[in-house]
Amino acid sequence: MFSRDKWNEIIEALSANPFRTLITAFGVFWGIFILVILLSASQGLQNGIKRQMGGLSTNTMFMWTQPTSKPFKGLPQGRSFNFKNPDVEALKRDIDGLLYVSPRNQLGGFRGSNNVVRGEKTGAYNVYGDYPEFILQQPMDILKGRFINYGDIENNRKVTVIGEGVIRELYAPGEEPLGSYIKVQGVNFLVVGVYKSISNMGGDAEESQKQLFIPFTTFQQAFNYGDVVGWMTITAEDDKPITDLKEDIFKLLKDRHTVDPTDDRAIGHFDLYQEFKKINGLFSILTAVSYIVGIFILGSGIIGIVNIMLIIVKERTQEIGIRRALGATPAVIIKQILTESVVLSLIAGMAGIIFASFVLALINLGLENAPNSDQIPIVNPSVHLGVVVIALIILVIAGLLAGLIPAITAIRVKPIDALRTE
């Protein structure tokens, strides 16, 4: 590999007809370019989904009550019931593998009547009663102040954390929200924090900035909810999928609320882990399809290299005969042909990778500078270094396969016959 004469011979063979070599190499160049672009697009879509989720804990389930669909122990079908505070403690105590169990309650909404007042300004916003760990299940950026803490929970403090959208609509430009009071359903709350949502999952990105969070215990007390829990957000430990735990959760709660164990409609739920697995499965299929399409296109380029190498061998038949007559072994001839094939494949493939990298850099630049770039579903389309290494291995193997048939053809020619070739 480090023989100057050998490399001069390779260059001479490939440059004998530059246009033909260029056209042949273009097939490999285009195949590896398409492979890298397709894999990058798939990765970009995955990055976009992750950005929209904004760090949302995916091993999570949302759970709420619904009217029963079966009578049980003298209780009628269609009976309504609610989760209670003791249910939360029972889940934490009796179900192993749960990381967070967050009870939640909600008031209002942007489609409802105005429920928040500040001075002469009013607005209709979602008001949530939450525990401090909720910010670990659905991360958000705290721009000013703080989020709810357990001191607020234990002392039933009337404090709230508000979104940027609430500030834009209820406060004058430049006005400091921290330390101010706003009125929710006639109850005054002290603003202790300002958040910005980093997740767009499950709704309008703009409306996700127009929410208020208050301590769960304060919510129940201020709005006469007693010990009612509207719904729960439950996150399992990383090594225990929530999908595997939810049947035990349902069984425990059905027993506590006298619900038929076979009533699948009494407790509604949304299994985020299960849905995320489906999304990951879809991206795995997209990646596999990208590899298949790219390799097929690359294969057409390899066929072109086989053809060009066969032509080169045909043109060099007399030269091969002379080398055989001077003592060159079949292994030397095969090694020379294979080396030429691999070099051509690698040069064309590396050119394709470099060009794809340049195109991806331009695409990323355009995405970063595009208006409303946070709404574009593709983020940082790129490929890992491992993919480039795999592509290089594919190129080497493809080059060896492309040179194998011409090499075998070359050594089948007898030296005496090769010398007679015009």
XYZ file of C-alpha atoms in Angstrom, residues 57-62 95-98 234-250 269-278:
37
model
C -40.647 12.532 30.969
C -41.664 9.810 28.519
C -42.051 7.026 31.106
C -45.260 8.720 32.219
C -48.997 8.032 32.268
C -51.888 10.477 32.659
C -46.931 0.255 43.950
C -43.201 -0.344 43.625
C -41.286 1.401 40.859
C -43.143 4.724 40.823
C -47.594 9.263 37.176
C -43.943 8.677 36.254
C -42.164 5.362 36.776
C -38.498 4.711 37.424
C -36.305 4.392 34.350
C -35.871 0.610 34.581
C -39.611 -0.030 35.043
C -41.832 0.975 32.097
C -45.085 2.556 33.241
C -46.839 0.283 30.720
C -45.864 -2.730 32.861
C -47.137 -1.099 36.062
C -50.428 0.399 34.953
C -52.544 -2.755 35.430
C -51.453 -2.910 39.088
C -52.296 0.803 39.407
C -55.769 0.293 37.915
C -55.518 6.981 30.723
C -52.916 8.072 28.213
C -49.716 6.019 28.231
C -46.999 8.365 26.993
C -44.353 5.623 27.199
C -46.350 3.377 24.882
C -46.934 6.179 22.395
C -43.264 7.148 22.484
C -42.321 3.538 21.731
C -44.539 3.692 18.633
